[in-house]
Amino acid sequence: MKPFSSYKNPALAVDLVVFGYHEQNLSVLLLNRKEAPFKDQWTLPGAFLQIEETFQQTCSRILKTKLGMDDVYLEQLFSFDDPARDPRGRVISVTYYALVNPHKLEIAAGKMANDVQWFNVKKIPALGFDHKKIFDKALQRLKSKILYFPVGFELLDELFTMSELHQLYECILGIEIDRRNFSRKMLVAEYVINTGQKREGLQNRHPELFRFNKKLKHHNFQLNIINP
Amino acid sequence: MKPFSSYKNPALAVDLVVFGYHEQNLSVLLLNRKEAPFKDQWTLPGAFLQIEETFQQTCSRILKTKLGMDDVYLEQLFSFDDPARDPRGRVISVTYYALVNPHKLEIAAGKMANDVQWFNVKKIPALGFDHKKIFDKALQRLKSKILYFPVGFELLDELFTMSELHQLYECILGIEIDRRNFSRKMLVAEYVINTGQKREGLQNRHPELFRFNKKLKHHNFQLNIINP
DNA sequence: TCAAAAGTGTTTGTACTACACCCATGC
DNA sequence: GCATGGGTGTAGTACAAACACTTTTGA
C-alpha cells in the first residue's frame, strides 16, 4: 500500500436537497449559478467540504450563508461518484436532504439571495451537474421514509390540523388517502396528540390542533401504503 | 468561492461490510491489519479511492485483491465523516455492504490471505477505526431491507429449500417466525418459485427446491414483521 | 416401525377499506 | 339557513397469527 500522503484525492462536495411545503405544494430550493460551469442554470445548493468540517457543518454553512436559514432537519441521502459528474474534474458529492418550514423562514426570506428560488417539485427546470438524479433520489427517499417515520412534521408548523397533515401526505405521496381512515390511523398509532386547542378565524368549523408525539417509539408505526 | 484547485481535500476510503451465511449463521469478513494504525487489530476490508475509480470499482478491487472474490451483491451504505475516525488524518469513508455465498467462494478460499477471517456476527471482536459503527449500520440495513426486498437470496445457493430460506430469515432478523405462515407468504407473494426438483440424500423426507423469482415486481412484497 | 423433518389446511382475530351522517362556523 | 369543511361510527373483508395432522424418508 502506498504511503498515506501520496494518494491524489478527489474533491468532495456536499449538495443539499431542501424541501419546503408551500400552499399545499411540495417544493425544492434551487440556486441559479453565477459562475461556470452551468452558469445561469439552476442547481442544488452545495459547497466543497473544508478539511476540518463534518458533513453536517458543511450543510449548516450552505444553509446559513447561501440560504439564510439554520436548525433544520437533515438526513444523509447518498454519495455520488460518476467521474464525469463535474466538468472541472473529479468531484465526489455527498448529499443530504433537508426539510424546512418556510413559515419559520419568512424573516430569512429577505436574506435569501435573489438567485435562490422555491420550485414546485412537479415543475422543476433542467438542472446542472447530475443534480436531477440527486433530486429524484431525495424525493423517492422522502416518499418511502414518510410511511414509517415522523419526517413530515418538519414541514409543518408545530401545531397543525388533521387536514393539513392529511394534505401533506397526499401531496408527498401523490395519491389520495381516505381522510377518515388516515385520521384514525394517526391517532391510534399515537403519532399525533390532540392539544385540545382549535384553529380560530376560519370560515367553517374550527378544526382541532395537533402536535407531533415526540415520545413515540417509532418502530410501531407503519402507514400501510404500498409505495407507488 | 475559492478557485477549484485551491481546496485541500480529505482522503477518501471505501470500506466494505461483507456478509456471508455459514452453517446457519450470519457472518462477516474481517481483516487483520498488518500495519499501523490499529496494527494486529481486526478491521473491515477497505482501500483508498483512486482518482479515476468509481466506488464500485474500488469495491471490486478490494474484493478481488484482498479477498479473492468477485461478482457479488453490493449496495452503498453510508458515508462516515468523523474528523477523528482515522488517526493518520482526515479520511472520509464511503461504505458498501456485500452479500456473498461462501459456497461459491470455496475455490477462492485458498486465495484468501490468512489474515482474513469470517466471524459470526454475534461474536465479532473489537474493531479498529470506527468500523464497529459501520458494521452496526450494515446489519441494521440488512435487517430492514430483507423485509421488503429480495436481498437474502444472494446469501444462498441458486436452489434452496424452504427451510433454508426460513432459517436464513430467522437468523438475520433474530426472531422466530412460524414456518408454515412464512412458507405461505413466500409462495403467495410469488417471491420464490417451486422448481419441482427435490434435494436428495437427506435422512428425512426430501424437501422441494425453490429458486428466487427474478421477475417479481418487488413493490408488492412486504413481510409484515415490525423491525426489532 | 420409528424418529425427524417436510408438506398442507383451518380457525380465529385484528386491522384496513369503504362508505354516510351529523356538527360547527361565517356569511 | 346554507354552504363548506370537520368530526365520528360501522359493516364488510382480507390477511396474518395460531395451531395440528399427515406424509416421506433413512435407519
XYZ file of C-alpha atoms (C1' of nucleotides) in Angstrom:
510
model
C 0.000 0.000 0.000
C 1.227 3.449 -0.867
C 2.092 5.801 1.976
C -0.836 7.780 3.220
C 0.091 11.159 1.763
C 0.863 10.040 -1.763
C -2.743 9.493 -2.801
C -4.310 12.076 -5.014
C -7.688 12.789 -3.573
C -10.853 13.778 -5.408
C -12.605 16.944 -4.331
C -15.529 16.411 -2.006
C -18.681 18.455 -2.371
C -21.773 18.465 -0.194
C -25.026 19.122 -2.048
C -28.391 19.748 -0.485
C -31.948 18.998 -1.496
C -34.004 21.423 0.595
C -37.697 20.580 0.694
C -40.379 23.005 1.781
C -44.167 22.918 1.788
C -45.950 25.979 0.414
C -49.671 26.363 -0.174
C -50.270 22.641 -0.346
C -47.353 22.015 -2.643
C -44.061 20.360 -2.015
C -41.228 22.498 -3.277
C -37.486 22.433 -3.512
C -34.938 25.222 -3.198
C -32.750 25.831 -6.230
C -29.921 28.210 -6.873
C -29.083 29.960 -10.102
C -25.378 29.584 -10.696
C -23.431 32.756 -11.272
C -20.260 31.106 -12.464
C -19.143 28.364 -14.837
C -19.755 25.502 -15.187
C -23.516 25.567 -15.716
C -23.545 29.347 -15.450
C -27.122 30.699 -15.378
C -28.525 27.222 -14.865
C -30.419 26.018 -11.824
C -28.620 23.670 -9.456
C -28.914 22.354 -5.930
C -27.136 24.453 -3.322
C -23.787 22.983 -2.352
C -20.239 23.658 -1.267
C -16.911 21.941 -1.068
C -16.160 20.213 2.194
C -13.461 22.025 4.095
C -10.773 19.832 5.512
C -11.814 20.168 9.136
C -15.581 20.168 8.610
C -18.092 17.416 9.242
C -20.795 16.939 6.606
C -23.327 18.497 8.944
C -21.137 21.546 9.384
C -20.870 21.968 5.645
C -24.638 21.657 5.405
C -25.087 24.333 8.057
C -22.663 26.595 6.273
C -24.552 26.229 2.992
C -27.885 26.788 4.696
C -26.686 29.824 6.593
C -24.591 31.640 4.021
C -26.466 30.822 0.846
C -29.995 30.455 2.104
C -30.119 32.389 5.368
C -31.550 29.537 7.409
C -30.498 27.201 10.173
C -31.671 24.492 12.542
C -33.413 22.258 10.063
C -33.994 18.538 9.727
C -31.096 16.949 7.842
C -30.522 13.425 6.679
C -27.757 11.924 4.625
C -29.025 10.738 1.278
C -26.333 9.146 -0.871
C -22.857 9.720 -2.244
C -22.476 10.221 -5.973
C -19.367 9.141 -7.775
C -19.792 9.471 -11.513
C -16.307 10.524 -12.677
C -17.905 12.800 -15.279
C -20.407 14.459 -12.977
C -18.391 17.678 -12.745
C -16.658 19.005 -15.869
C -13.968 20.653 -13.739
C -12.565 17.341 -12.578
C -13.181 14.549 -10.164
C -15.696 15.608 -7.556
C -17.484 13.238 -5.232
C -20.779 14.576 -3.964
C -22.096 13.614 -0.569
C -25.730 14.637 -0.491
C -28.202 15.455 2.242
C -31.820 16.389 2.169
C -33.358 18.983 4.425
C -36.927 19.597 5.485
C -37.793 23.169 6.373
C -40.900 25.048 7.293
C -40.989 28.108 5.066
C -43.183 29.958 7.593
C -40.357 29.951 10.078
C -38.063 31.391 7.439
C -40.075 34.435 6.492
C -37.529 36.732 8.099
C -34.819 34.785 6.390
C -36.615 35.160 3.081
C -35.280 38.687 2.816
C -31.757 37.464 3.300
C -32.155 34.909 0.581
C -30.157 35.905 -2.448
C -32.320 36.698 -5.443
C -30.733 33.847 -7.290
C -32.393 31.397 -4.911
C -35.924 30.244 -5.558
C -38.502 27.683 -4.494
C -39.796 25.394 -7.245
C -42.788 23.107 -7.114
C -41.341 19.602 -7.265
C -43.630 18.837 -10.195
C -42.236 21.734 -12.202
C -38.537 21.805 -11.693
C -36.382 23.120 -14.526
C -33.394 21.349 -16.073
C -30.623 21.100 -13.514
C -26.859 21.318 -13.903
C -24.387 18.546 -12.998
C -26.154 15.291 -12.040
C -28.469 17.208 -9.757
C -31.637 15.838 -11.316
C -30.519 12.372 -10.265
C -29.860 13.629 -6.750
C -33.221 15.343 -6.584
C -35.020 12.209 -7.786
C -33.338 10.117 -5.148
C -34.246 12.616 -2.441
C -37.908 12.667 -3.409
C -38.021 8.909 -3.518
C -36.406 8.699 -0.080
C -38.854 11.203 1.368
C -41.779 9.248 -0.067
C -40.703 5.978 1.444
C -39.496 7.419 4.730
C -42.735 9.220 5.483
C -44.520 5.857 5.559
C -42.708 4.675 8.630
C -41.020 7.654 10.234
C -42.290 11.002 11.522
C -40.497 13.007 8.933
C -43.290 15.162 7.567
C -43.790 17.183 10.709
C -40.677 19.177 9.996
C -42.519 20.730 7.075
C -45.477 21.889 9.160
C -45.938 24.353 11.993
C -45.706 22.966 15.486
C -49.483 22.913 15.729
C -51.418 21.675 12.736
C -54.833 20.393 11.855
C -55.537 16.857 10.747
C -56.460 18.170 7.293
C -53.119 19.866 6.930
C -51.296 16.668 7.816
C -53.552 14.705 5.507
C -52.952 17.062 2.599
C -49.215 16.935 3.196
C -49.236 13.152 2.931
C -51.370 13.158 -0.189
C -49.107 15.742 -1.736
C -45.844 13.982 -0.991
C -47.088 10.529 -1.906
C -49.058 11.747 -4.907
C -52.059 9.591 -4.080
C -55.470 10.020 -2.483
C -55.935 8.776 1.062
C -59.314 8.479 2.767
C -59.296 11.294 5.312
C -61.260 9.342 7.934
C -59.046 6.289 7.829
C -55.966 8.484 7.780
C -57.076 10.372 10.847
C -57.891 7.218 12.768
C -54.589 5.671 11.875
C -52.621 8.691 13.051
C -54.499 8.717 16.336
C -54.440 5.023 17.233
C -50.741 4.853 16.360
C -50.292 7.783 18.763
C -48.392 9.526 16.053
C -50.045 12.840 16.924
C -51.508 14.317 20.092
C -54.670 16.360 20.268
C -53.820 19.624 22.041
C -57.445 20.496 22.733
C -56.886 23.860 21.079
C -58.697 24.883 17.925
C -57.702 26.976 14.981
C -59.782 30.161 15.107
C -60.858 32.599 12.442
C -61.742 30.218 9.647
C -64.906 30.277 7.643
C -66.112 26.866 8.668
C -65.997 24.687 11.717
C -62.840 25.337 13.707
C -60.583 22.334 13.425
C -58.648 20.833 16.319
C -54.928 21.394 16.551
C -52.499 18.530 16.936
C -48.849 18.266 17.696
C -46.381 15.527 16.860
C -45.866 12.930 19.594
C -42.155 13.150 20.222
C -42.192 10.287 22.720
C -43.372 7.784 20.138
C -41.500 4.527 19.772
C -41.309 4.912 16.055
C -40.870 1.218 15.383
C -44.542 0.691 15.995
C -45.664 2.977 13.254
C -46.296 1.908 9.727
C -48.626 3.517 7.256
C -49.600 0.569 5.124
C -49.492 2.193 1.755
C -47.557 0.390 -0.926
C -45.052 2.873 -2.213
C -46.102 3.863 -5.727
C -15.849 30.808 -3.715
C -12.235 29.796 -3.895
C -10.880 28.524 -7.197
C -11.390 24.841 -7.721
C -7.836 23.669 -7.234
C -7.079 25.523 -4.042
C -9.169 23.285 -1.808
C -7.368 20.817 0.344
C -9.212 17.562 0.003
C -9.670 14.856 2.603
C -8.639 11.350 1.683
C -11.454 9.110 0.575
C -11.593 5.493 1.651
C -14.073 2.818 0.645
C -14.817 0.248 3.357
C -16.763 -2.950 2.936
C -19.008 -4.994 5.181
C -19.034 -8.429 3.546
C -21.784 -10.696 4.828
C -21.835 -14.440 4.344
C -24.028 -17.249 5.650
C -22.292 -20.329 7.043
C -23.899 -23.264 8.774
C -26.988 -21.338 9.740
C -25.044 -18.368 10.980
C -24.649 -14.915 9.537
C -21.010 -13.928 9.412
C -18.862 -11.023 8.376
C -15.432 -10.933 6.789
C -12.720 -9.190 8.779
C -9.110 -8.466 8.062
C -6.252 -8.424 10.491
C -4.223 -5.282 9.857
C -0.542 -5.746 9.230
C 0.403 -2.104 9.537
C -0.252 0.866 11.800
C -2.627 2.296 12.785
C -4.531 -0.496 14.531
C -1.782 -2.986 13.688
C -2.833 -6.555 14.591
C -6.399 -5.481 15.147
C -9.399 -6.637 13.145
C -10.946 -4.174 10.714
C -13.278 -4.122 7.751
C -11.550 -4.546 4.400
C -11.094 -1.239 2.617
C -8.953 0.830 0.311
C -8.398 4.398 -0.723
C -10.361 5.550 -3.726
C -8.101 6.104 -6.687
C -8.689 9.316 -8.537
C -10.243 7.737 -11.620
C -12.217 4.987 -9.874
C -15.919 4.761 -9.176
C -16.924 3.433 -5.761
C -17.958 0.137 -7.330
C -14.574 -0.222 -8.957
C -12.869 0.329 -5.642
C -15.152 -2.274 -4.104
C -14.273 -4.767 -6.839
C -10.598 -4.076 -6.359
C -10.856 -4.740 -2.622
C -12.875 -7.887 -3.178
C -10.548 -9.227 -5.806
C -7.123 -8.366 -4.409
C -7.759 -8.752 -0.700
C -10.448 -11.391 -0.630
C -10.144 -13.233 -3.937
C -13.786 -12.848 -4.902
C -15.857 -11.003 -7.441
C -19.363 -10.556 -8.818
C -21.212 -10.064 -5.581
C -24.240 -8.079 -4.492
C -23.164 -4.578 -3.466
C -25.111 -1.695 -2.010
C -23.978 1.682 -0.797
C -24.480 2.033 2.923
C -23.452 5.408 4.281
C -20.597 7.896 4.319
C -18.753 8.459 7.571
C -17.202 11.785 8.375
C -15.943 11.875 11.938
C -12.780 14.022 11.698
C -11.115 11.788 14.288
C -12.057 8.465 12.727
C -8.565 7.912 11.320
C -5.530 8.869 13.410
C -3.473 9.494 10.266
C -5.561 12.487 9.269
C -8.826 13.382 7.671
C -10.317 10.398 5.920
C -13.890 10.190 4.739
C -15.184 6.645 4.455
C -17.783 5.728 1.880
C -19.107 2.326 2.855
C -20.794 -0.509 0.998
C -22.103 -3.822 2.147
C -21.789 -7.014 0.160
C -23.682 -10.290 0.282
C -21.784 -13.355 -0.831
C -22.408 -17.055 -0.916
C -19.392 -18.706 0.712
C -20.091 -21.969 -1.182
C -19.354 -20.240 -4.455
C -16.101 -18.989 -2.994
C -14.623 -22.272 -1.910
C -12.002 -22.109 -4.636
C -11.354 -18.550 -3.676
C -10.958 -19.558 -0.062
C -7.457 -20.747 -0.814
C -6.569 -17.397 -2.281
C -7.814 -15.613 0.792
C -4.922 -14.269 2.778
C -4.556 -15.930 6.148
C -5.179 -12.596 7.816
C -8.752 -12.675 6.544
C -11.416 -14.494 8.507
C -15.160 -14.985 8.793
C -16.705 -14.046 12.144
C -20.151 -14.872 13.401
C -21.937 -11.504 13.605
C -22.843 -12.246 17.214
C -19.211 -12.723 18.166
C -17.207 -10.071 16.416
C -14.053 -8.827 18.123
C -13.185 -5.191 18.836
C -12.652 -3.365 15.570
C -10.231 -0.601 14.632
C -11.223 2.857 13.404
C -14.976 3.459 13.609
C -15.630 0.119 11.967
C -17.942 -1.143 14.689
C -20.254 1.750 13.882
C -20.118 0.856 10.212
C -20.790 -2.796 10.896
C -23.753 -1.947 13.114
C -25.247 0.231 10.428
C -24.808 -2.504 7.822
C -26.511 -5.137 9.947
C -29.370 -2.801 10.678
C -29.748 -2.039 6.974
C -29.742 -5.711 6.067
C -32.387 -6.435 8.680
C -34.763 -3.801 7.426
C -34.075 -4.362 3.745
C -34.796 -8.072 3.874
C -38.363 -7.291 4.921
C -39.266 -5.686 1.634
C -36.593 -6.596 -0.905
C -35.205 -9.913 -2.170
C -31.805 -9.400 -0.706
C -31.319 -12.624 1.182
C -31.110 -14.846 -1.878
C -27.603 -13.624 -2.579
C -26.519 -15.491 0.520
C -27.990 -18.835 -0.575
C -27.318 -21.227 -3.431
C -29.422 -20.767 -6.526
C -31.646 -23.631 -5.453
C -32.665 -23.776 -1.837
C -35.270 -25.408 0.350
C -37.976 -23.506 2.142
C -36.367 -24.456 5.460
C -33.085 -22.950 4.414
C -34.779 -19.693 3.456
C -36.771 -19.757 6.657
C -33.684 -20.293 8.786
C -31.875 -17.504 6.985
C -34.663 -15.081 7.812
C -34.823 -16.154 11.439
C -31.075 -15.845 11.703
C -30.815 -12.373 10.176
C -33.810 -10.957 11.993
C -33.014 -12.700 15.244
C -36.623 -13.740 15.833
C -38.754 -16.826 15.448
C -41.129 -16.989 12.508
C -43.816 -19.647 12.125
C -42.537 -21.849 9.315
C -45.991 -22.538 7.865
C -47.023 -18.907 7.687
C -43.608 -17.981 6.344
C -43.817 -20.563 3.589
C -47.293 -19.483 2.549
C -46.286 -15.847 2.494
C -43.287 -16.511 0.277
C -45.408 -18.501 -2.145
C -48.468 -16.272 -2.446
C -46.228 -13.219 -2.849
C -44.559 -15.148 -5.684
C -41.268 -14.364 -4.062
C -39.965 -17.865 -4.820
C -40.731 -20.447 -7.490
C -41.015 -24.171 -6.906
C -38.656 -25.902 -9.326
C -40.262 -29.316 -8.882
C -36.847 -30.752 -8.046
C -36.075 -32.218 -4.656
C -32.962 -32.302 -2.555
C -31.785 -35.914 -2.446
C -29.704 -37.817 0.050
C -31.071 -36.484 3.284
C -32.138 -38.588 6.199
C -35.735 -37.492 6.208
C -38.318 -36.512 3.628
C -36.696 -34.889 0.626
C -37.591 -31.219 0.576
C -38.574 -29.328 -2.563
C -36.124 -26.915 -4.115
C -37.059 -23.342 -4.876
C -35.454 -20.544 -6.779
C -35.853 -16.802 -6.422
C -38.443 -15.222 -8.733
C -36.413 -12.662 -10.631
C -39.423 -11.296 -12.475
C -41.099 -10.184 -9.270
C -42.377 -6.651 -9.048
C -40.717 -6.096 -5.718
C -43.014 -3.262 -4.712
C -45.704 -5.788 -3.946
C -43.721 -7.620 -1.376
C -43.744 -6.853 2.278
C -43.029 -9.210 5.108
C -45.097 -7.750 7.900
C -42.654 -8.039 10.708
C -42.019 -4.994 12.817
C -38.280 -4.496 12.814
C -36.986 -5.316 16.287
C -41.720 -49.121 12.706
C -39.816 -45.172 14.453
C -37.785 -40.588 14.547
C -37.219 -36.411 12.226
C -38.206 -33.109 9.061
C -41.465 -31.621 5.253
C -45.882 -30.589 3.418
C -50.690 -28.790 3.890
C -55.342 -26.721 5.809
C -58.493 -24.450 9.177
C -59.971 -21.315 12.598
C -59.696 -17.008 14.798
C -58.861 -12.349 15.470
C -57.343 -7.994 14.061
C -56.898 -4.194 11.103
C -57.628 -1.976 6.831
C -61.300 -0.439 3.416
C -65.204 1.744 2.019
C -68.756 4.401 2.975
C -72.632 8.112 5.204
C -74.257 11.021 8.513
C -74.133 14.816 11.779
C -71.760 19.135 13.575
C -69.845 23.835 13.826
C -68.947 28.094 11.698
C -69.167 32.528 8.815
C -71.640 34.714 5.560
C -80.349 28.795 6.634
C -76.964 27.311 3.732
C -72.564 26.120 2.008
C -68.277 24.324 3.491
C -65.197 21.785 5.663
C -64.593 18.991 10.251
C -65.657 15.116 13.264
C -67.170 10.290 14.088
C -69.140 5.397 13.515
C -69.945 0.849 11.253
C -70.241 -3.177 8.302
C -67.611 -5.943 5.308
C -63.390 -8.042 4.059
C -58.854 -9.600 3.719
C -54.902 -11.125 5.722
C -51.909 -12.625 9.349
C -51.494 -15.473 13.677
C -52.013 -19.596 15.899
C -52.259 -24.166 15.663
C -52.419 -29.939 14.283
C -52.413 -33.531 11.382
C -50.455 -36.297 7.600
C -46.504 -37.683 4.551
C -41.980 -39.090 3.281
C -37.602 -40.776 4.071
C -33.380 -43.419 6.147
C -32.021 -46.130 9.630
